[in-house]
Short mmCIF file of C-alpha atoms in Angstrom, two decimals:
data_model
loop_
_atom_site.label_atom_id
_atom_site.label_comp_id
_atom_site.label_asym_id
_atom_site.label_seq_id
_atom_site.Cartn_x
_atom_site.Cartn_y
_atom_site.Cartn_z
CA MET O 192 -27.55 2.53 -0.33
CA LYS O 193 -25.78 5.56 1.17
CA ILE O 194 -22.10 4.92 1.86
CA ALA O 195 -19.73 7.33 3.61
CA ILE O 196 -15.97 6.86 3.30
CA LEU O 197 -13.81 8.56 5.92
CA SER O 198 -10.11 8.41 5.07
CA CYS O 199 -7.49 10.26 3.02
CA PHE O 200 -8.11 11.31 -0.56
CA PRO O 201 -6.12 13.60 -2.84
CA PRO O 202 -4.50 16.08 -2.40
CA PHE O 203 -2.96 13.67 0.15
CA ARG O 204 -0.58 11.42 -1.72
CA GLY O 205 0.26 7.73 -1.51
CA GLY O 206 -1.24 4.30 -1.96
CA ILE O 207 -4.00 4.68 0.65
CA SER O 208 -5.31 7.79 -1.08
CA GLN O 209 -5.14 6.09 -4.48
CA PHE O 210 -6.95 3.03 -3.13
CA ASN O 211 -9.73 5.17 -1.64
CA THR O 212 -10.22 7.01 -4.91
CA SER O 213 -10.69 3.76 -6.83
CA LEU O 214 -12.96 2.40 -4.09
CA TYR O 215 -15.17 5.50 -4.27
CA GLN O 216 -15.41 5.33 -8.05
CA GLU O 217 -16.39 1.65 -8.09
CA LEU O 218 -18.95 1.91 -5.28
CA SER O 219 -20.49 4.98 -6.93
CA LYS O 220 -21.59 2.86 -9.89
CA GLU O 221 -24.41 1.37 -7.83
CA HIS O 222 -24.60 3.40 -4.61
CA THR O 223 -24.75 6.97 -3.35
CA VAL O 224 -21.28 7.61 -1.94
CA ARG O 225 -19.85 10.60 -0.10
CA ALA O 226 -16.12 11.04 0.59
CA TYR O 227 -14.97 12.64 3.84
CA ASN O 228 -11.32 13.64 3.68
CA PHE O 229 -8.78 14.62 6.30
CA LYS O 230 -8.22 18.29 6.95
CA ARG O 231 -4.89 17.25 8.42
CA GLN O 232 -3.54 13.74 8.12
CA TYR O 233 -0.44 14.15 10.30
CA PRO O 234 1.12 17.14 12.06
CA GLU O 235 4.17 18.07 10.00
CA PHE O 236 6.62 17.18 12.79
CA LEU O 237 5.30 13.58 12.80
CA PHE O 238 5.59 13.12 9.05
CA PRO O 239 8.99 11.66 8.05
CA GLY O 240 8.79 12.49 4.35
CA LYS O 241 9.16 15.76 2.47
CA THR O 242 5.46 16.47 2.01
CA GLN O 243 2.10 14.78 2.57
CA TYR O 244 0.59 16.35 -0.52
CA ILE O 245 0.58 15.74 -4.24
CA GLU O 246 2.81 18.55 -5.40
CA ASP O 247 0.82 19.39 -8.54
CA GLY O 248 -2.28 19.95 -6.41
CA THR O 249 -4.26 17.09 -7.97
CA ARG O 250 -7.75 16.64 -6.59
CA PRO O 251 -9.98 13.58 -6.93
CA PRO O 252 -12.55 13.59 -9.78
CA PHE O 253 -15.30 14.01 -7.18
CA GLU O 254 -15.93 16.09 -4.06
CA ALA O 255 -14.03 14.95 -0.97
CA VAL O 256 -15.16 17.03 1.99
CA PRO O 257 -12.18 17.96 4.25
CA VAL O 258 -13.49 17.41 7.74
CA LEU O 259 -11.22 15.41 10.09
CA ASP O 260 -8.14 16.93 11.73
CA THR O 261 -6.52 13.90 13.36
CA ALA O 262 -4.61 16.10 15.82
CA ASN O 263 -7.62 18.10 17.03
CA PRO O 264 -10.09 16.26 19.31
CA PHE O 265 -12.77 18.91 18.74
CA SER O 266 -12.62 17.92 15.08
CA TYR O 267 -13.55 14.34 16.00
CA ILE O 268 -16.87 15.57 17.38
CA ARG O 269 -17.58 17.76 14.34
CA THR O 270 -16.71 14.92 11.99
CA ALA O 271 -19.02 12.44 13.72
CA ARG O 272 -21.86 14.98 13.66
CA THR O 273 -21.28 15.88 10.00
CA ILE O 274 -21.33 12.28 8.84
CA SER O 275 -24.26 11.37 11.11
CA ALA O 276 -26.31 14.26 9.70
CA TRP O 277 -26.06 12.69 6.23
CA ARG O 278 -27.44 9.45 7.75
CA PRO O 279 -25.41 6.87 5.82
CA ASP O 280 -26.26 3.18 5.88
CA LEU O 281 -22.57 2.31 5.93
CA LEU O 282 -19.42 4.10 7.09
CA LEU O 283 -16.17 2.77 5.63
CA MET O 284 -12.77 3.62 7.09
CA ARG O 285 -9.16 2.53 6.54
CA TYR O 286 -6.72 1.54 9.29
CA TRP O 287 -2.99 1.19 8.78
CA MET O 288 -1.39 2.58 11.93
CA PRO O 289 -2.43 3.27 15.56
CA TYR O 290 -2.01 7.02 15.19
CA PHE O 291 -5.46 7.10 13.59
CA ALA O 292 -7.18 5.12 16.34
CA PRO O 293 -8.28 8.03 18.57
CA SER O 294 -9.78 10.15 15.79
CA GLN O 295 -11.39 7.49 13.62
CA GLY O 296 -12.20 5.30 16.60
CA TYR O 297 -14.21 8.15 18.13
CA VAL O 298 -16.13 8.69 14.90
CA ALA O 299 -16.89 4.97 14.59
CA ARG O 300 -18.36 4.91 18.09
CA HIS O 301 -20.62 7.91 17.45
CA MET O 302 -22.53 6.85 14.35
CA PRO O 303 -26.34 6.62 14.48
CA SER O 304 -27.83 3.22 15.26
CA GLY O 305 -28.86 2.55 11.67
CA CYS O 306 -25.31 2.93 10.34
CA LYS O 307 -22.98 -0.05 10.15
CA VAL O 308 -19.25 0.67 10.47
CA ILE O 309 -16.73 -1.41 8.52
CA SER O 310 -12.98 -0.87 8.46
CA ILE O 311 -10.62 -2.03 5.71
CA LEU O 312 -7.52 -3.13 7.61
CA ASP O 313 -4.17 -2.72 5.89
CA ASN O 314 -2.38 -3.56 9.13
CA VAL O 315 -3.49 -4.44 12.64
CA ILE O 316 0.00 -4.68 14.10
CA PRO O 317 2.20 -1.90 12.67
CA HIS O 318 5.57 -2.59 11.06
CA GLU O 319 7.37 -0.24 13.47
CA ARG O 320 6.02 -1.00 16.94
CA HIS O 321 5.50 1.07 20.11
CA PHE O 322 4.13 0.29 23.55
CA TRP O 323 0.90 2.22 22.86
CA ASP O 324 -0.02 0.22 19.76
CA GLY O 325 -2.04 -2.43 21.60
CA PRO O 326 -4.38 -0.14 23.62
CA LEU O 327 -5.00 2.18 20.67
CA THR O 328 -5.73 -0.66 18.27
CA ARG O 329 -8.11 -2.35 20.70
CA TYR O 330 -9.97 0.94 21.11
CA TYR O 331 -10.27 1.33 17.35
CA LEU O 332 -11.39 -2.24 16.68
CA GLY O 333 -13.97 -2.09 19.45
CA GLY O 334 -16.07 0.51 17.64
CA HIS O 335 -16.74 -1.50 14.48
CA ASP O 336 -19.36 -3.92 13.22
CA GLY O 337 -17.06 -5.68 10.78
CA PHE O 338 -13.72 -5.73 9.02
CA VAL O 339 -12.32 -6.35 5.56
CA VAL O 340 -8.75 -7.66 5.69
CA LEU O 341 -6.54 -7.83 2.63
CA CYS O 342 -4.67 -11.04 3.45
CA ASN O 343 -4.65 -13.95 5.89
CA ALA O 344 -1.74 -12.51 7.88
CA VAL O 345 -3.82 -9.45 8.81
CA ARG O 346 -6.80 -11.70 9.59
CA ASP O 347 -4.67 -13.64 12.06
CA ASP O 348 -3.53 -10.42 13.74
CA LEU O 349 -7.13 -9.20 13.96
CA LEU O 350 -8.41 -12.41 15.55
CA HIS O 351 -5.52 -12.44 18.01
CA ILE O 352 -6.71 -9.08 19.40
CA ARG O 353 -10.45 -9.48 18.81
CA PRO O 354 -11.35 -13.19 18.43
CA ASP O 355 -15.05 -12.43 17.86
CA ALA O 356 -14.46 -9.99 15.00
CA ARG O 357 -16.77 -10.43 12.04
CA HIS O 358 -14.65 -10.22 8.94
CA ILE O 359 -13.91 -11.28 5.40
CA VAL O 360 -10.61 -11.69 3.56
CA SER O 361 -10.68 -9.85 0.24
CA PRO O 362 -7.30 -9.31 -1.48
CA HIS O 363 -5.98 -5.92 -2.53
CA PRO O 364 -7.42 -5.06 -5.96
CA ILE O 365 -5.12 -4.14 -8.81
CA TYR O 366 -4.35 -0.46 -9.26
CA SER O 367 -5.49 0.77 -12.64
CA ASN O 368 -4.83 4.51 -12.33
CA PHE O 369 -1.25 4.55 -13.63
CA GLY O 370 -2.01 4.40 -17.33
CA ASP O 371 -1.04 1.88 -19.97
CA SER O 372 2.30 0.15 -20.43
CA ILE O 373 4.93 1.74 -22.64
CA PRO O 374 7.71 -0.01 -24.62
CA GLN O 375 10.58 -1.14 -22.43
CA ALA O 376 13.19 0.54 -24.64
CA GLN O 377 11.35 3.85 -24.36
CA ALA O 378 11.01 3.57 -20.57
CA ARG O 379 14.71 2.76 -20.17
CA ALA O 380 15.75 5.64 -22.40
CA GLU O 381 13.60 8.10 -20.44
CA LEU O 382 15.16 6.94 -17.16
CA GLY O 383 18.72 6.84 -18.50
CA LEU O 384 19.12 3.07 -18.12
CA ALA O 385 21.20 0.68 -20.18
CA GLN O 386 19.10 -1.16 -22.73
CA ASP O 387 20.93 -4.51 -22.45
CA LYS O 388 20.88 -5.15 -18.67
CA LYS O 389 18.61 -7.34 -16.58
CA THR O 390 16.81 -4.64 -14.62
CA LEU O 391 15.70 -5.05 -11.00
CA LEU O 392 13.20 -2.62 -9.49
CA PHE O 393 12.80 -1.45 -5.89
CA PHE O 394 9.80 0.87 -5.74
CA GLY O 395 7.90 2.81 -3.12
CA LEU O 396 8.56 4.56 0.16
CA ILE O 397 11.95 3.64 1.60
CA ARG O 398 11.46 2.48 5.18
CA GLU O 399 13.59 0.20 7.34
CA TYR O 400 11.19 -2.74 7.24
CA LYS O 401 11.16 -2.75 3.43
CA GLY O 402 14.75 -3.96 3.29
CA LEU O 403 16.39 -1.81 0.62
CA ASP O 404 19.71 -2.44 2.38
CA ILE O 405 19.17 -6.19 1.90
CA LEU O 406 18.65 -5.67 -1.82
CA LEU O 407 21.70 -3.39 -2.13
CA GLU O 408 23.87 -6.06 -0.49
CA ALA O 409 22.39 -8.70 -2.79
CA PHE O 410 22.96 -6.53 -5.84
CA SER O 411 26.61 -6.05 -4.92
CA ALA O 412 27.11 -9.79 -5.42
CA LEU O 413 25.45 -9.94 -8.85
CA ASP O 414 27.45 -9.84 -12.08
CA SER O 415 27.68 -7.03 -14.61
CA SER O 416 24.62 -8.18 -16.57
CA TYR O 417 22.34 -6.59 -13.94
CA GLN O 418 21.29 -3.04 -13.13
CA LEU O 419 19.21 -1.80 -10.20
CA LEU O 420 16.49 0.86 -10.42
CA ILE O 421 15.35 2.48 -7.16
CA GLY O 422 12.32 4.76 -7.20
CA GLY O 423 10.89 6.22 -4.01
CA GLU O 424 11.32 8.71 -1.20
CA ALA O 425 13.14 7.82 2.01
CA TYR O 426 11.17 8.20 5.22
CA GLY O 427 13.96 9.29 7.51
CA SER O 428 17.67 9.36 6.77
CA PHE O 429 18.98 7.89 3.52
CA GLU O 430 22.57 7.90 4.82
CA ARG O 431 22.88 4.16 5.52
CA TYR O 432 21.64 3.30 2.03
CA GLN O 433 23.90 5.86 0.39
CA LYS O 434 26.90 4.32 2.13
CA LEU O 435 25.96 0.90 0.77
CA ILE O 436 25.62 2.38 -2.72
CA ASP O 437 28.95 4.20 -2.48
CA CYS O 438 30.72 1.02 -1.31
CA SER O 439 29.10 -1.27 -3.86
CA PRO O 440 31.34 -2.65 -6.60
CA ASN O 441 28.29 -2.28 -8.85
CA ARG O 442 27.51 1.32 -7.89
CA GLU O 443 27.75 2.52 -11.51
CA ARG O 444 24.77 0.29 -12.33
CA ILE O 445 22.56 1.57 -9.50
CA HIS O 446 20.07 4.17 -10.73
CA LEU O 447 18.60 6.09 -7.82
CA PHE O 448 15.50 8.32 -7.87
CA ASN O 449 15.21 9.23 -4.18
CA ARG O 450 11.97 11.18 -4.37
CA PHE O 451 8.24 10.67 -4.51
CA ILE O 452 7.29 9.18 -7.87
CA SER O 453 4.17 10.82 -9.30
CA ASP O 454 1.39 8.76 -10.85
CA SER O 455 2.34 9.93 -14.33
CA GLU O 456 5.88 8.53 -13.91
CA VAL O 457 5.02 5.11 -12.47
CA ALA O 458 4.69 3.36 -15.84
CA ARG O 459 8.29 4.22 -16.74
CA PHE O 460 9.69 2.48 -13.69
CA PHE O 461 7.69 -0.71 -14.02
CA CYS O 462 7.91 -0.95 -17.81
CA ALA O 463 11.69 -0.38 -17.73
CA SER O 464 12.15 -3.34 -15.37
CA ASP O 465 12.38 -7.09 -15.76
CA LEU O 466 11.71 -7.99 -12.14
CA CYS O 467 10.29 -6.21 -9.09
CA VAL O 468 12.04 -7.12 -5.81
CA LEU O 469 10.30 -6.89 -2.42
CA PRO O 470 13.07 -7.66 0.11
CA TYR O 471 10.87 -6.89 3.13
CA ARG O 472 11.78 -7.72 6.72
CA SER O 473 8.09 -7.66 7.66
CA ALA O 474 4.88 -7.16 5.73
CA THR O 475 1.17 -7.77 5.60
CA GLN O 476 0.38 -7.18 1.94
CA SER O 477 1.99 -4.79 -0.51
CA GLY O 478 0.35 -2.21 -2.73
CA ILE O 479 3.51 -2.41 -4.86
CA SER O 480 2.54 -5.92 -5.92
CA SER O 481 -0.79 -4.56 -7.19
CA ILE O 482 1.05 -2.06 -9.38
CA ALA O 483 3.34 -4.83 -10.62
CA TYR O 484 0.28 -6.89 -11.55
CA HIS O 485 -1.14 -3.96 -13.52
CA PHE O 486 2.04 -3.77 -15.61
CA GLY O 487 2.52 -7.55 -15.86
CA LEU O 488 5.82 -7.49 -13.94
CA PRO O 489 6.88 -10.65 -12.03
CA MET O 490 8.30 -10.35 -8.52
CA VAL O 491 10.80 -11.80 -6.09
CA THR O 492 9.79 -11.43 -2.46
CA THR O 493 10.80 -12.58 0.98
CA ALA O 494 8.47 -14.99 2.79
CA VAL O 495 7.03 -12.55 5.32
CA GLY O 496 3.46 -11.62 6.23
CA GLY O 497 1.06 -12.14 3.36
CA LEU O 498 3.64 -11.91 0.59
CA ARG O 499 4.12 -15.67 0.24
CA GLU O 500 0.34 -15.99 0.06
CA MET O 501 -0.06 -13.14 -2.44
CA ILE O 502 2.86 -13.91 -4.73
CA GLY O 503 4.38 -17.34 -4.16
CA GLU O 504 1.12 -19.25 -3.81
CA ARG O 505 -0.43 -17.44 -6.77
CA GLY O 506 2.59 -18.17 -8.98
CA THR O 507 3.21 -14.52 -9.87
CA GLY O 508 6.80 -14.55 -8.62
CA LEU O 509 9.40 -16.38 -6.56
CA VAL O 510 9.76 -16.39 -2.78
CA THR O 511 13.10 -16.54 -0.97
CA GLU O 512 13.72 -19.18 1.68
CA GLU O 513 14.89 -16.60 4.21
CA VAL O 514 15.23 -12.86 4.71
CA SER O 515 18.85 -12.29 3.72
CA ALA O 516 20.91 -10.72 0.97
CA GLU O 517 22.25 -14.14 -0.05
CA ALA O 518 18.75 -15.57 -0.39
CA VAL O 519 17.56 -12.59 -2.42
CA ARG O 520 20.57 -12.81 -4.74
CA GLY O 521 20.12 -16.54 -5.27
CA THR O 522 16.41 -16.21 -6.00
CA VAL O 523 16.99 -13.39 -8.49
CA GLU O 524 19.59 -15.51 -10.29
CA ARG O 525 17.21 -18.49 -10.32
CA TYR O 526 14.49 -16.37 -11.90
CA PHE O 527 16.74 -15.31 -14.77
CA SER O 528 18.30 -18.75 -15.21
CA ASP O 529 15.17 -20.21 -16.83
CA PRO O 530 12.97 -18.23 -19.28
CA ALA O 531 10.11 -20.59 -18.50
CA ILE O 532 9.85 -19.09 -15.01
CA ARG O 533 9.01 -15.68 -16.46
CA THR O 534 6.48 -17.23 -18.81
CA ARG O 535 4.69 -18.97 -15.94
CA CYS O 536 4.71 -15.82 -13.80
CA VAL O 537 3.29 -13.63 -16.55
CA GLU O 538 0.52 -16.15 -17.24
CA ALA O 539 -0.32 -16.25 -13.51
CA ILE O 540 -0.41 -12.45 -13.37
CA GLY O 541 -2.94 -12.46 -16.18
CA LYS O 542 -5.23 -14.70 -14.13
CA GLU O 543 -4.78 -12.51 -11.05
CA LYS O 544 -5.77 -9.42 -13.02
CA GLU O 545 -9.12 -11.05 -13.68
CA ARG O 546 -9.57 -12.15 -10.05
CA LEU O 547 -8.47 -8.93 -8.34
CA SER O 548 -10.87 -6.46 -9.91
CA TRP O 549 -12.38 -3.50 -8.09
CA GLY O 550 -15.82 -4.79 -9.04
CA ARG O 551 -15.24 -8.07 -7.23
CA PHE O 552 -13.73 -6.34 -4.19
CA CYS O 553 -16.74 -4.03 -3.82
CA SER O 554 -19.19 -6.85 -4.44
CA ASN O 555 -17.55 -8.83 -1.63
CA LEU O 556 -17.74 -5.78 0.64
CA ILE O 557 -21.47 -5.17 0.00
CA ASP O 558 -22.29 -8.88 0.44
CA PHE O 559 -20.48 -8.78 3.77
CA TYR O 560 -22.37 -5.64 4.83
CA ASN O 561 -25.65 -7.43 4.16
CA THR O 562 -24.69 -10.15 6.69
CA LEU O 563 -24.11 -7.72 9.57
#
């Protein structure tokens, strides 16, 4: 089967690009796959981070044709024609925010009749909402034959907007592109951490909905046996978080790496840590949990979106009763109060690593395609 994937690939950075690379590589084992990359993902003035690109210029280990400029409508036409000329049986796209609805929605609606269009939906309703989200999302969804959603929360959002949508729920596979684990003592030494502290990790892009401020407030109430490791670039101002750090009685035990963490560094952060904390105010699923699974790191998360489903119900971590600093602090302390909790979580992660393989995800996708 001929499969086209239209989304972002390296040199664009981030979890979506990493996901697409792994998806391409797995599908290529049994199908003829062609990757169509963005020429421009966002105009620079719309991008809140420092750069959209992997700074070492890394490219994927396959050709990814740069074709779609999301800010140029003439590019939408060229992209649809380019993909159509290859005559794929299936076009796969990713959707995580309404900004991409006009460009990718146009392409979806202009595929030849023999091509099915499936979108993998990270989000249907964005974390940071605007009045135009609804019309753009409806336009995008209307051009598809089917959808793959990564958790039940996204499925519910999809069916709220498009009740007749044909879909499957197939959880986020585990990232495997960050290398092997390294000894915890080595990872802590390389990051300048104390060797004898219970180490909490906040990892990934720092955005308001991810609740770093909640974790900083919770950490301020923990005793001196804890240290906090923060790895990730702030999207927008970091000022409010810096004030919380400066005012924290535990500020000397907060280790901040406010920058994009390259793939080669990820193992250090996860292997140095005892517990990954996801103090989100809202969520669907989290790619961070997939990285934590890869490194066998249990989690504490708030009960929002699909996180209870992905972590609490699978036994790979603990879920707070509410979204608050007090609840996060109490749940962290409960985790460390009983070594048996860690044992159970690590065992559950091992089972999830078998269930959440890229092979199973792609098999589910192809089976779904065959029903359309």
